PDB file of C-alpha atoms in Angstrom:
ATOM      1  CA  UNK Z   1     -21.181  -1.202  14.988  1.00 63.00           C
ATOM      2  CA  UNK Z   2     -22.264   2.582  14.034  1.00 63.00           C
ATOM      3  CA  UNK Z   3     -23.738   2.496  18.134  1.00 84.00           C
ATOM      4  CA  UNK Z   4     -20.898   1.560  19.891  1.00 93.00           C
ATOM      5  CA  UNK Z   5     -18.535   3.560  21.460  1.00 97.00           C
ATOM      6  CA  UNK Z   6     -15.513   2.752  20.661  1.00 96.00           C
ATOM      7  CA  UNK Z   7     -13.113   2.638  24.156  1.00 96.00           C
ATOM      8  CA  UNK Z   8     -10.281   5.149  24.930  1.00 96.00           C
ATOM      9  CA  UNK Z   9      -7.997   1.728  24.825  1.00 97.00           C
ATOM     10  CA  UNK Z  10      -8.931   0.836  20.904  1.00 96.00           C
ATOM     11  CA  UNK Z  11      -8.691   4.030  19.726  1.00 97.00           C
ATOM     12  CA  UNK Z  12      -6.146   6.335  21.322  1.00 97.00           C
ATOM     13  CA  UNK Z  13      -5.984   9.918  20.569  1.00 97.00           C
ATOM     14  CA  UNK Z  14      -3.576  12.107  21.541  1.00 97.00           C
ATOM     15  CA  UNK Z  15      -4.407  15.668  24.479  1.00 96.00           C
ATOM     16  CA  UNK Z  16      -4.329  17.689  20.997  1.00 96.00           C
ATOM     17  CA  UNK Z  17      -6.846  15.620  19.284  1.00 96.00           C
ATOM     18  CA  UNK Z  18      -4.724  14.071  17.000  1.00 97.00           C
ATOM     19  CA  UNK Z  19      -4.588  10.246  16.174  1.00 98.00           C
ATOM     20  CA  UNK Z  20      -2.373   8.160  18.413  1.00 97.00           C
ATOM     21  CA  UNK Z  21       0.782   6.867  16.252  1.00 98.00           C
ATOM     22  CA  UNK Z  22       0.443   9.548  12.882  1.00 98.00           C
ATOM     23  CA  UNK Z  23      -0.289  12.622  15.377  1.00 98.00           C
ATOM     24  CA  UNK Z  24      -2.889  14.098  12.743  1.00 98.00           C
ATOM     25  CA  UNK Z  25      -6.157  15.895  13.374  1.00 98.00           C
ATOM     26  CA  UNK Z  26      -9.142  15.565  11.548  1.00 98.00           C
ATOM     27  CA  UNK Z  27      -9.310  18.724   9.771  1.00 98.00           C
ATOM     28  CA  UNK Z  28      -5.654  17.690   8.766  1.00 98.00           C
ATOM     29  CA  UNK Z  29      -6.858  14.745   6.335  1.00 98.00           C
ATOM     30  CA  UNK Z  30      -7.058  15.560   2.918  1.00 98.00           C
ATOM     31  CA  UNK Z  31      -9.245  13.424   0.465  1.00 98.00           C
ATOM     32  CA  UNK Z  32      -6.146  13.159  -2.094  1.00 98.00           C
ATOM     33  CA  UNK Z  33      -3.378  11.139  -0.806  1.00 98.00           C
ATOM     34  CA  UNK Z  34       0.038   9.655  -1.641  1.00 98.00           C
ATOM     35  CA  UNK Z  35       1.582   6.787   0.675  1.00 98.00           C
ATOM     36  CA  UNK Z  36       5.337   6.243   0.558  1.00 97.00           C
ATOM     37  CA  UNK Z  37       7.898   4.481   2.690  1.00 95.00           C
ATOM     38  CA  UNK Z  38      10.527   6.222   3.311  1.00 94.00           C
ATOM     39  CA  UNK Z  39      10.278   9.293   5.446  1.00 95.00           C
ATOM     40  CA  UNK Z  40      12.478  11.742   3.420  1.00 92.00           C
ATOM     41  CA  UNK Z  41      10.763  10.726   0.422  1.00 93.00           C
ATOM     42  CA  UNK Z  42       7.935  13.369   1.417  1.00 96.00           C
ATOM     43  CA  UNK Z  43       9.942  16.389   1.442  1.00 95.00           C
ATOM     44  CA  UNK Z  44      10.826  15.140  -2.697  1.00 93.00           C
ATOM     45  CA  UNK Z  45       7.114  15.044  -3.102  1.00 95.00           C
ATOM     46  CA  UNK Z  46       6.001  17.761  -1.327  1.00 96.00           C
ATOM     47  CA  UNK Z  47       8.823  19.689  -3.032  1.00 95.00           C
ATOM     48  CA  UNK Z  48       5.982  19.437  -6.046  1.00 95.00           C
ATOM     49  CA  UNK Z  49       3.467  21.226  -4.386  1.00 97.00           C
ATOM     50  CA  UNK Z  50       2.345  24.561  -5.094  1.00 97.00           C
ATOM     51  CA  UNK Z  51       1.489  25.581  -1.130  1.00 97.00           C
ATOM     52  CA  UNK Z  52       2.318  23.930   1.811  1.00 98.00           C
ATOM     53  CA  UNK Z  53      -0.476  23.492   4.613  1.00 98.00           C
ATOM     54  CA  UNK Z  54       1.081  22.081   7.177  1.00 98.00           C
ATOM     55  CA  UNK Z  55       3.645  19.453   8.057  1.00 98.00           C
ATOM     56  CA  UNK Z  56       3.978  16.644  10.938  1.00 98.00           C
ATOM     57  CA  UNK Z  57       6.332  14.149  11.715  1.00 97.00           C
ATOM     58  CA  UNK Z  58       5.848  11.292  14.541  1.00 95.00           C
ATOM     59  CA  UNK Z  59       8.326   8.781  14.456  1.00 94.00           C
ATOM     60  CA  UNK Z  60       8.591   7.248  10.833  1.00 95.00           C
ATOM     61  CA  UNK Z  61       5.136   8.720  10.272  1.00 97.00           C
ATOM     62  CA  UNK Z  62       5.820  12.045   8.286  1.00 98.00           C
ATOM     63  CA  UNK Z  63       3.034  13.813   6.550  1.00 98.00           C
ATOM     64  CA  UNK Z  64       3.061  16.748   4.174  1.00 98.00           C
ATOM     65  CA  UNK Z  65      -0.295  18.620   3.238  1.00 98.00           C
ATOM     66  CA  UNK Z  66      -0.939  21.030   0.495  1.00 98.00           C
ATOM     67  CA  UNK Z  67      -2.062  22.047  -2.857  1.00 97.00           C
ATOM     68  CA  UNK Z  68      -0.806  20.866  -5.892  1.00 97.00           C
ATOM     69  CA  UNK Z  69      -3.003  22.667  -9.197  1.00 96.00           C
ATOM     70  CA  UNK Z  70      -5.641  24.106  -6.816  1.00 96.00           C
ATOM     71  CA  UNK Z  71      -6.435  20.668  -5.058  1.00 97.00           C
ATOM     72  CA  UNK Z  72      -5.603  19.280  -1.266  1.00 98.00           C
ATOM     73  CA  UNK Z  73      -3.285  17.144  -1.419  1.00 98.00           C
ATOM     74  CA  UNK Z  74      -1.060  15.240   1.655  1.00 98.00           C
ATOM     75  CA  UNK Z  75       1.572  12.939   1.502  1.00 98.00           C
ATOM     76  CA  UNK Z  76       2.015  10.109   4.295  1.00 98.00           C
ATOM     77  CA  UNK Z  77       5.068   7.994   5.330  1.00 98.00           C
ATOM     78  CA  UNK Z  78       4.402   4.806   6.424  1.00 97.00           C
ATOM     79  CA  UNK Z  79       7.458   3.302   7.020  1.00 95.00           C
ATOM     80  CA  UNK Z  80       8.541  -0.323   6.439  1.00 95.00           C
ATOM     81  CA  UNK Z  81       5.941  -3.456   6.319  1.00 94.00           C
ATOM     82  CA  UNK Z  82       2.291  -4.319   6.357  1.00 95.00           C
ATOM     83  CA  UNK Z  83       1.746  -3.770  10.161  1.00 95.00           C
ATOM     84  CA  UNK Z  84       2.762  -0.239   9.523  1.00 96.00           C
ATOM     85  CA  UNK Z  85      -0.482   0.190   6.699  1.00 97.00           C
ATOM     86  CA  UNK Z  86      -2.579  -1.186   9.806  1.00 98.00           C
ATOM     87  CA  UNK Z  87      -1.611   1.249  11.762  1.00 98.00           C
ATOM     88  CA  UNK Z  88      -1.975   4.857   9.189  1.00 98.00           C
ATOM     89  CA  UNK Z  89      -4.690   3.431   7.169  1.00 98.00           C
ATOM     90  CA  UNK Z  90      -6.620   2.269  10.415  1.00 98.00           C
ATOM     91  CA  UNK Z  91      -6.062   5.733  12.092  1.00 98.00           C
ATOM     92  CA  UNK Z  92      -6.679   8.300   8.855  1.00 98.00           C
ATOM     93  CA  UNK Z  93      -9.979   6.448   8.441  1.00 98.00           C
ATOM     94  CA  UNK Z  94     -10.525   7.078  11.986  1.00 98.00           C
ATOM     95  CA  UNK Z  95     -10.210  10.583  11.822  1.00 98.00           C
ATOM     96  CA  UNK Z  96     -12.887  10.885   8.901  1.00 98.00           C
ATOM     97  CA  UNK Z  97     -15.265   8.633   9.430  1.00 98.00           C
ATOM     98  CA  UNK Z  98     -15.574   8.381  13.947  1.00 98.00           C
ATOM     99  CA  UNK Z  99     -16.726  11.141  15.872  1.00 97.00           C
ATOM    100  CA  UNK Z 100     -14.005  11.629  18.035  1.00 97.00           C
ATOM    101  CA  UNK Z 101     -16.391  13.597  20.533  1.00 95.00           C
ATOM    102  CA  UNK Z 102     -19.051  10.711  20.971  1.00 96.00           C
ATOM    103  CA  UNK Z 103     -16.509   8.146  19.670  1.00 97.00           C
ATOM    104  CA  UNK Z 104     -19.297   6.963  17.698  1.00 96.00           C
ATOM    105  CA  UNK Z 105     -18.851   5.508  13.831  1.00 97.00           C
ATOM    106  CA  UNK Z 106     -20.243   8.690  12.101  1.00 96.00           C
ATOM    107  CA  UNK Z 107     -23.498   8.143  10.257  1.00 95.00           C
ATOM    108  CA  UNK Z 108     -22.185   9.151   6.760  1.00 96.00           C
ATOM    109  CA  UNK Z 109     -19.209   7.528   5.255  1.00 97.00           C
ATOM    110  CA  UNK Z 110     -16.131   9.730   4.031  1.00 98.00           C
ATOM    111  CA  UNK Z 111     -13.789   8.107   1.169  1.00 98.00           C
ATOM    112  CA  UNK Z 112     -10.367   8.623   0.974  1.00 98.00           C
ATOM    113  CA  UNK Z 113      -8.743   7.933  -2.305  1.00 98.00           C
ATOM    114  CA  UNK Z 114      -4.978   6.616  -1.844  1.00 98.00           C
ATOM    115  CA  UNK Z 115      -2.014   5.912  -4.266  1.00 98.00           C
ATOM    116  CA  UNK Z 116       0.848   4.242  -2.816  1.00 98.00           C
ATOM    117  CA  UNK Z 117       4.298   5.101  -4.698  1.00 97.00           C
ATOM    118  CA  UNK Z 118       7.084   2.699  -3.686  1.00 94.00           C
ATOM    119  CA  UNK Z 119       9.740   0.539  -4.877  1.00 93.00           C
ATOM    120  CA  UNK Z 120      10.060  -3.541  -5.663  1.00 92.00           C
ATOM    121  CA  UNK Z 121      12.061  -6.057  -7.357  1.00 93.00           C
ATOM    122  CA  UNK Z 122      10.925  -7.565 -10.478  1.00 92.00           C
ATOM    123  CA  UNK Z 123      10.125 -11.526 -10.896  1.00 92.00           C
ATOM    124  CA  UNK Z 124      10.305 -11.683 -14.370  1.00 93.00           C
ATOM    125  CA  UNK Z 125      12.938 -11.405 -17.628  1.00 90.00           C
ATOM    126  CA  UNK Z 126      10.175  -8.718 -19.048  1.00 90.00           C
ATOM    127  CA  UNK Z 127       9.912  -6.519 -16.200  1.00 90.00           C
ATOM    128  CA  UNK Z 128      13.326  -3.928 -16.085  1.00 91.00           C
ATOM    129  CA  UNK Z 129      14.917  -1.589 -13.784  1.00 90.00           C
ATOM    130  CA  UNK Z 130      13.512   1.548 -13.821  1.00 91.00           C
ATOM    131  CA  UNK Z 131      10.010   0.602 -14.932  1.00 94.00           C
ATOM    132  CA  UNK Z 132       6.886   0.930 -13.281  1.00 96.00           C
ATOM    133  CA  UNK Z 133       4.641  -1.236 -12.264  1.00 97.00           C
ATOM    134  CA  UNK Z 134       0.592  -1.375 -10.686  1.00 98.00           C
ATOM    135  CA  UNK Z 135       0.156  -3.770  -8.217  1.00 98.00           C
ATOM    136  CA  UNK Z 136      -3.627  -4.965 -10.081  1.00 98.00           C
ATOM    137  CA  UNK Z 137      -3.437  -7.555  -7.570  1.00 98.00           C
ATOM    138  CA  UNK Z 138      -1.077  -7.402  -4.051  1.00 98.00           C
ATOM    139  CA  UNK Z 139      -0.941 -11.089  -2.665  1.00 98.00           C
ATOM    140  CA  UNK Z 140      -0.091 -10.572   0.890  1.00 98.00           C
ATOM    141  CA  UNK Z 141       2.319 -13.157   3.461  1.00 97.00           C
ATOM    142  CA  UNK Z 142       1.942 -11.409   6.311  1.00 97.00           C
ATOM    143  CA  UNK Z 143      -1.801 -12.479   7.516  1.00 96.00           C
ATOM    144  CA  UNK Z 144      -2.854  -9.035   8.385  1.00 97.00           C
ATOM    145  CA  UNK Z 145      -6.187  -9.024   6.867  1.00 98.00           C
ATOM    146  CA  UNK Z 146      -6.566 -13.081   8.349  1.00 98.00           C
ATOM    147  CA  UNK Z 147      -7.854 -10.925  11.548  1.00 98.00           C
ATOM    148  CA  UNK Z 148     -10.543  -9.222  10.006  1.00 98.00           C
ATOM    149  CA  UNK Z 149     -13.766 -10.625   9.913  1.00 97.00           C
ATOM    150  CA  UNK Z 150     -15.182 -10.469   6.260  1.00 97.00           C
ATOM    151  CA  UNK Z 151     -11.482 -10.392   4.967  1.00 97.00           C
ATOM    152  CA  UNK Z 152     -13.316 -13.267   2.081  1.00 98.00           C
ATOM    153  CA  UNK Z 153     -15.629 -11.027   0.949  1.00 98.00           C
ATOM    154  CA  UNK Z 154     -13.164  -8.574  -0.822  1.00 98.00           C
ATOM    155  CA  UNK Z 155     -10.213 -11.521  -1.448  1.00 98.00           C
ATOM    156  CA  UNK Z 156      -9.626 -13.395  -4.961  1.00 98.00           C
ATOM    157  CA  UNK Z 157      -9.887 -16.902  -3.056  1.00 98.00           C
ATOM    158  CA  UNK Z 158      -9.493 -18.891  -6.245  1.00 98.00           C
ATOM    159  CA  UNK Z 159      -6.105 -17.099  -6.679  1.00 98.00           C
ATOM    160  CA  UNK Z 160      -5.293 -17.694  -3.137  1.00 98.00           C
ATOM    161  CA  UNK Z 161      -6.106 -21.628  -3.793  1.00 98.00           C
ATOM    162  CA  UNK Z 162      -4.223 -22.148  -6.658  1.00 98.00           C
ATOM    163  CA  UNK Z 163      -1.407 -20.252  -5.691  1.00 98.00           C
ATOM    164  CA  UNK Z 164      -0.778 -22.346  -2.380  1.00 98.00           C
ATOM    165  CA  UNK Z 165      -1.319 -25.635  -4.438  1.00 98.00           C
ATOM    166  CA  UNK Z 166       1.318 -24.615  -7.021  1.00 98.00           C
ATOM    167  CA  UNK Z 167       4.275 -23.397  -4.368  1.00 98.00           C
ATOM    168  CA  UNK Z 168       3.120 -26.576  -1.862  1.00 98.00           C
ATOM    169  CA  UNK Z 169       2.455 -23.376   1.080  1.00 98.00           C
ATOM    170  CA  UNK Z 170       4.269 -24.507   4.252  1.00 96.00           C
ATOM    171  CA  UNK Z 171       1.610 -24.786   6.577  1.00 94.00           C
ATOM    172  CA  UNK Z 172       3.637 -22.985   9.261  1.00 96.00           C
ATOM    173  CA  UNK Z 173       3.211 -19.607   7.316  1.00 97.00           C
ATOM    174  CA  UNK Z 174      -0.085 -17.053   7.259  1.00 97.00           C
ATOM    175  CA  UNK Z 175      -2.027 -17.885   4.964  1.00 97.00           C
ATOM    176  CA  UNK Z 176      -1.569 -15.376   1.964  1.00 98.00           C
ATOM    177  CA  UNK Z 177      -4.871 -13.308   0.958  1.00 98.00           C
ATOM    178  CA  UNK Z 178      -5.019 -11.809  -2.626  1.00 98.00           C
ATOM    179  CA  UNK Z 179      -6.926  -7.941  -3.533  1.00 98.00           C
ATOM    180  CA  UNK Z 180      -7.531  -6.807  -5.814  1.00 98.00           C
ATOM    181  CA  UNK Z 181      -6.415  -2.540  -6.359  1.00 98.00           C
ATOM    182  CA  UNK Z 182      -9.413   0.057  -6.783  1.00 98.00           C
ATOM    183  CA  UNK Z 183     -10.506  -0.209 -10.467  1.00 97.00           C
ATOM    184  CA  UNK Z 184     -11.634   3.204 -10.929  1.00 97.00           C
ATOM    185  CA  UNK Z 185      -8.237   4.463  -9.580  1.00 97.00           C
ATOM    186  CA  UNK Z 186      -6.425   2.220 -11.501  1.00 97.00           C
ATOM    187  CA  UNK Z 187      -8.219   3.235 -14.545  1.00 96.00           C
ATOM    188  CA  UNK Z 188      -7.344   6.807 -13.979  1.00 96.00           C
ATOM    189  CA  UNK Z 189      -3.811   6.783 -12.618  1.00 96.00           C
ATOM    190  CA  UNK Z 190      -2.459   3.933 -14.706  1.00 96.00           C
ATOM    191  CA  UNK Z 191      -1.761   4.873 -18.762  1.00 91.00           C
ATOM    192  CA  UNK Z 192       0.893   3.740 -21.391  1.00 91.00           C
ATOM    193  CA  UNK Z 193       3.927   4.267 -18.973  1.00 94.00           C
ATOM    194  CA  UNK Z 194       2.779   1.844 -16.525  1.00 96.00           C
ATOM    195  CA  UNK Z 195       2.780  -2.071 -16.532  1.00 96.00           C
ATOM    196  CA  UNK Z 196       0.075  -4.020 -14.597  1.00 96.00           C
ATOM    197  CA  UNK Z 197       1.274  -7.072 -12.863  1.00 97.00           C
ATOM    198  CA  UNK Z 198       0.045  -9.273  -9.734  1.00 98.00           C
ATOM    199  CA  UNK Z 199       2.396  -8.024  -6.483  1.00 97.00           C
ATOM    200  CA  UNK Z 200       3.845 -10.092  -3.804  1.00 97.00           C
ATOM    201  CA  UNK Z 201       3.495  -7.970  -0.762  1.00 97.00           C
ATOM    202  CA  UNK Z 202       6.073  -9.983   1.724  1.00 95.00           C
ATOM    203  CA  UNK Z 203       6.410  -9.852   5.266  1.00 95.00           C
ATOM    204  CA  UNK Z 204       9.751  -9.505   5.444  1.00 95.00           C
ATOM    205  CA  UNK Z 205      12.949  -8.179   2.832  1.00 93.00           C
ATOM    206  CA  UNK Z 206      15.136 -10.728   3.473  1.00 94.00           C
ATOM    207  CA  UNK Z 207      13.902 -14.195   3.594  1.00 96.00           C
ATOM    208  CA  UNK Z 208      10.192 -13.928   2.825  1.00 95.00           C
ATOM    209  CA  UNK Z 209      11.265 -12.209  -0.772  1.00 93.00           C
ATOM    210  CA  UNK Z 210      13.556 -15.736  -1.083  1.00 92.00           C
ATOM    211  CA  UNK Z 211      17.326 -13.390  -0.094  1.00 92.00           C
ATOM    212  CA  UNK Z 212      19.696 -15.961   2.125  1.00 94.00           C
ATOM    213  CA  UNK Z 213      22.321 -13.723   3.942  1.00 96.00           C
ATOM    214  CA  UNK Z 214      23.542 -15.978   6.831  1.00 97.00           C
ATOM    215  CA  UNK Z 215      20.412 -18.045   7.605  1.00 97.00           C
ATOM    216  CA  UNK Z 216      19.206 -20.905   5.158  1.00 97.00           C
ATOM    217  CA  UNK Z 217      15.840 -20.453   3.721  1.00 97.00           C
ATOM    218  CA  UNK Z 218      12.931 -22.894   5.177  1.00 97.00           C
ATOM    219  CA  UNK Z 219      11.987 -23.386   1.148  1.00 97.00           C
ATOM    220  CA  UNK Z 220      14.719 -22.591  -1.354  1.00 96.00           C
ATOM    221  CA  UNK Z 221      12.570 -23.403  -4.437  1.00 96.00           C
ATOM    222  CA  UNK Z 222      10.109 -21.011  -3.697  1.00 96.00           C
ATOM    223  CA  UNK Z 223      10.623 -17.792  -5.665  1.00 95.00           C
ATOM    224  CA  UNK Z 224      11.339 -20.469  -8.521  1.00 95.00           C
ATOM    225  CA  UNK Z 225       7.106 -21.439  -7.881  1.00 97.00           C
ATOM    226  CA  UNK Z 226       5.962 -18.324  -7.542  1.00 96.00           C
ATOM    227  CA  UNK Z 227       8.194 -17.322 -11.181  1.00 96.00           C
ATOM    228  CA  UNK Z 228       6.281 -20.650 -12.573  1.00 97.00           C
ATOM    229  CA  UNK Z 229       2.722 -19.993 -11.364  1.00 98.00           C
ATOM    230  CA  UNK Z 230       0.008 -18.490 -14.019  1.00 98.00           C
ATOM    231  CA  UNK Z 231      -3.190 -16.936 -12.644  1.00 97.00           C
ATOM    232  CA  UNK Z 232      -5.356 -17.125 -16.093  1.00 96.00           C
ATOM    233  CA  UNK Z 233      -2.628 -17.321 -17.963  1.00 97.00           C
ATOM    234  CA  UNK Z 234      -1.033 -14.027 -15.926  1.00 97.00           C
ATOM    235  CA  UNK Z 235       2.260 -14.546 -14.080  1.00 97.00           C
ATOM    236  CA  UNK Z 236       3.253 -12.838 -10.113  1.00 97.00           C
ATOM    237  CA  UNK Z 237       5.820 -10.024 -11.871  1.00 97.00           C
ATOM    238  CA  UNK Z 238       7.173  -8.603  -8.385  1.00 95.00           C
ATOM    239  CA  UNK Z 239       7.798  -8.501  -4.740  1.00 93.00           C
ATOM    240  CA  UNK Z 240       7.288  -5.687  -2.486  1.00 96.00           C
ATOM    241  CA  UNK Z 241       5.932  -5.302   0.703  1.00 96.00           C
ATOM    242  CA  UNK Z 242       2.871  -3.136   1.471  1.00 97.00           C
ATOM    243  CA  UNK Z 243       0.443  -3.342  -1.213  1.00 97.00           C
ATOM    244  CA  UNK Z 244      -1.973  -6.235  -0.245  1.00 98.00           C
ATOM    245  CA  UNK Z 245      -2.654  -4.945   3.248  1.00 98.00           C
ATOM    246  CA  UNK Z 246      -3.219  -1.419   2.022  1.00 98.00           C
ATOM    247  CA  UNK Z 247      -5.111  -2.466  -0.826  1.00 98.00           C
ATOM    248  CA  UNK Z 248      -7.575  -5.493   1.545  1.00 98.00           C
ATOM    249  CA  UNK Z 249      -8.281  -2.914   4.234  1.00 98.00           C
ATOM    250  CA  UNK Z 250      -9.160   0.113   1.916  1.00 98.00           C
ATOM    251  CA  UNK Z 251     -11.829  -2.199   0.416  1.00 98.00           C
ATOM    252  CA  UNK Z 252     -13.070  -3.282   3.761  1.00 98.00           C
ATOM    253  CA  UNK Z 253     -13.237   0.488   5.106  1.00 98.00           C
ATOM    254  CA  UNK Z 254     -14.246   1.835   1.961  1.00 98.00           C
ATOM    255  CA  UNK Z 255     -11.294   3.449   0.583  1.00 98.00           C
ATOM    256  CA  UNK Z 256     -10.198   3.328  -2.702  1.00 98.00           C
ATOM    257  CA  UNK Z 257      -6.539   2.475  -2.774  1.00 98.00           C
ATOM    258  CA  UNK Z 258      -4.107   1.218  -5.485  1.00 98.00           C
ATOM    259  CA  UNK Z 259      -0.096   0.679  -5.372  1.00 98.00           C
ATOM    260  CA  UNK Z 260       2.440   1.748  -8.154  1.00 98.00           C
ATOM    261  CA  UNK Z 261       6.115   0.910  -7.627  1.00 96.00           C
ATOM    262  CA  UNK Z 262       9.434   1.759  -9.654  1.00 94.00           C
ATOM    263  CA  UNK Z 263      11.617  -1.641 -10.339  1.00 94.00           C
ATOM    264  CA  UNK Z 264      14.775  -1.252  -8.895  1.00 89.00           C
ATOM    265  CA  UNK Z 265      15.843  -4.489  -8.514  1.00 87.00           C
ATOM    266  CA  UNK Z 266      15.835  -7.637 -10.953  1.00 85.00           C
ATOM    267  CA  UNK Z 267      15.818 -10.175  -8.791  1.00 80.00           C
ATOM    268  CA  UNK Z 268      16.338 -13.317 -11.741  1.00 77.00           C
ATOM    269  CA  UNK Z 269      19.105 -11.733 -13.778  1.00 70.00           C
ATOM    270  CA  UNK Z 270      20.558 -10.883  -9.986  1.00 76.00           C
ATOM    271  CA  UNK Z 271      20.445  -7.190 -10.574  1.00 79.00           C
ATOM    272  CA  UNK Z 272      19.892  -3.947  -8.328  1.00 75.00           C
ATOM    273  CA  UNK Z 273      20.084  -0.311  -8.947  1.00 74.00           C
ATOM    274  CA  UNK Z 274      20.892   1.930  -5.747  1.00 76.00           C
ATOM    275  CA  UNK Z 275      20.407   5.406  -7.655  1.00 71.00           C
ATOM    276  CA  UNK Z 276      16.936   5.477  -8.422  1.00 76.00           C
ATOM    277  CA  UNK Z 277      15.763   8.624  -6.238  1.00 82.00           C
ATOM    278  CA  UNK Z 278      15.016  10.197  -9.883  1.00 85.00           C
ATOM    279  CA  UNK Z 279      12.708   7.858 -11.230  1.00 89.00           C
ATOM    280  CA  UNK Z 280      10.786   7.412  -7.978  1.00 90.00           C
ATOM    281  CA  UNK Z 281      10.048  11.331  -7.770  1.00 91.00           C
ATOM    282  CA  UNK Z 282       8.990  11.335 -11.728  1.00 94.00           C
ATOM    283  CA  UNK Z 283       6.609   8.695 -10.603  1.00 95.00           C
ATOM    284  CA  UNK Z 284       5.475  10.824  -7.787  1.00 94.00           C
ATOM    285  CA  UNK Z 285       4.811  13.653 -10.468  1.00 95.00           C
ATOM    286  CA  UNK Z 286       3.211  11.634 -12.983  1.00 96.00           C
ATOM    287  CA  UNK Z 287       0.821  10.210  -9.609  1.00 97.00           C
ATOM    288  CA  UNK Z 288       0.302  13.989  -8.358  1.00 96.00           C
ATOM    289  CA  UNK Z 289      -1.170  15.191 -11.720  1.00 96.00           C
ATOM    290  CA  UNK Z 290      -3.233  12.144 -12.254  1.00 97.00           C
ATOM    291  CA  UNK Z 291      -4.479  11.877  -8.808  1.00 97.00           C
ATOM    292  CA  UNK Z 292      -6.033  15.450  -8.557  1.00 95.00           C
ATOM    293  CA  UNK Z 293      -7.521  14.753 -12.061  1.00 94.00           C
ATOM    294  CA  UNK Z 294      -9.710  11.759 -10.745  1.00 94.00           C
ATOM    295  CA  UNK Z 295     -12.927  11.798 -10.851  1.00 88.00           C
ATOM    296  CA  UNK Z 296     -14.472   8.880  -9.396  1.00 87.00           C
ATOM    297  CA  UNK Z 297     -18.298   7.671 -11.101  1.00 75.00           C
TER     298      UNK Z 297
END
């Protein structure tokens, strides 16, 4: 793979040398780096930093870089959904690790270490509003990382098995892959103030995390399975919707990568909380500080 050159058509870049979709250069990629969703919630974050490097905004890809206590630091959008990781994760490892003269894998590998800060909606009576929450395992629906050749080498298939025997997994549906977050990152980012829980990553907000607006749901029992099943004696404690693809094709490029999310919804006692901006930029902060303080072995 490190030989081949890698066609204009795979890997677009942009007249200014900058990555297709996330319009970043090379020099613009920072080892330190926070994902979140929303677009506007990297002008909170970067609000934190003590110098800001640049800023760039393509579509909802909006990226912040700086210094935050004498360390680079950027912070990424990434918009909505799965697909969306494919697309920044794919193109940021680009930019570090292919020679985007020769288009050539480059010889030595570059790791990126990345902390995804978002929001979900807890599955169990433990697991409140306003509390935060490590994805130790994302469980992905969307299939992504079905594509990728090796995908089983860095999956928890005996979680994947069990789990599709105990909710009776419509056939019709990807199959769901399970990963496991960075240890080492985990280690250093999560402390007291964190819980660590098993994360849904769902393809979808409405009926794929079990909501029924207008349309009826192909399996109404299922958030009641996944509340029942136990992975050694651990239950799934929430939904969101990124974490398993970020986390699956980190490991596969080489990334370490982790997701923490603030619980804004409860979705058993049928409870949501629309003014949580303050809790998710307190995360951010308590991320930041631990983030440039990691020091991998």
């Amino acid at each position: 793979m490190k030989d081949r050159i890698i066609p204009a058509s795979e890997l677009i870049i942009n007249e200014d040398g900058s990555a297709f979709h996330i319009h970043l250069r090379p020099e613009q990629v920072y080892d330190n780096i926070i994902f979140v969703g929303d677009p506007g919630r990297v002008k909170l974050f970067a609000s934190l930093f003590d110098k800001i490097d640049y800023e760039v905004s393509s579509r909802e890809f909006h990226t912040i870089g700086g210094e935050y206590r004498g360390n680079k630091v950027m912070c990424i959008s990434h918009g909505i959904g799965p697909d969306n990781i494919e697309i920044v994760l794919t193109e940021l490892d680009a930019l570090v690790n292919v020679d985007l003269s020769t288009r050539k894998v480059k010889s030595e590998h570059h790791t990126l270490n990345i902390v995804r800060v978002g929001t979900s909606g807890s599955l169990q009576d433990d697991l409140h509003i306003g509390e935060y929450v490590i994805a130790e395992k994302g469980m992905g629906f969307d299939g992504i990382l079905n594509f990728y050749r090796d995908r089983d080498k860095v999956c928890d298939l005996e979680f994947e098995s069990q789990f599709m025997k105990h909710t009776g997994w419509n056939k019709t549906w990807a199959a769901p892959y399970t990963v496991d977050a960075d240890a080492e990152l985990v280690a250093s980012i999560g402390r007291d103030d964190m819980k660590r829980g098993f994360t849904i990553a769902a393809v979808g907000f409405y009926a794929p995390q079990g909501r029924c607006v207008r349309l009826p749901l192909a399996d109404p029992e299922l958030n009641a399975k996944i509340e029942s099943f136990r992975y050694n004696g651990r239950p799934i404690t929430n939904f969101e919707m990124e974490s398993a693809c970020l986390q699956g094709l980190s490991k596969l490029l080489g990334h370490r990568a982790m997701t923490v999310c603030c619980i804004i919804a409860e979705r058993r006692a049928q409870n949501a909380n629309t003014s949580y901006k303050h809790r998710v930029v307190e995360l951010g902060e308590t991320v930041l500080n631990r983030l440039v303080e990691f020091n991998p072995v």
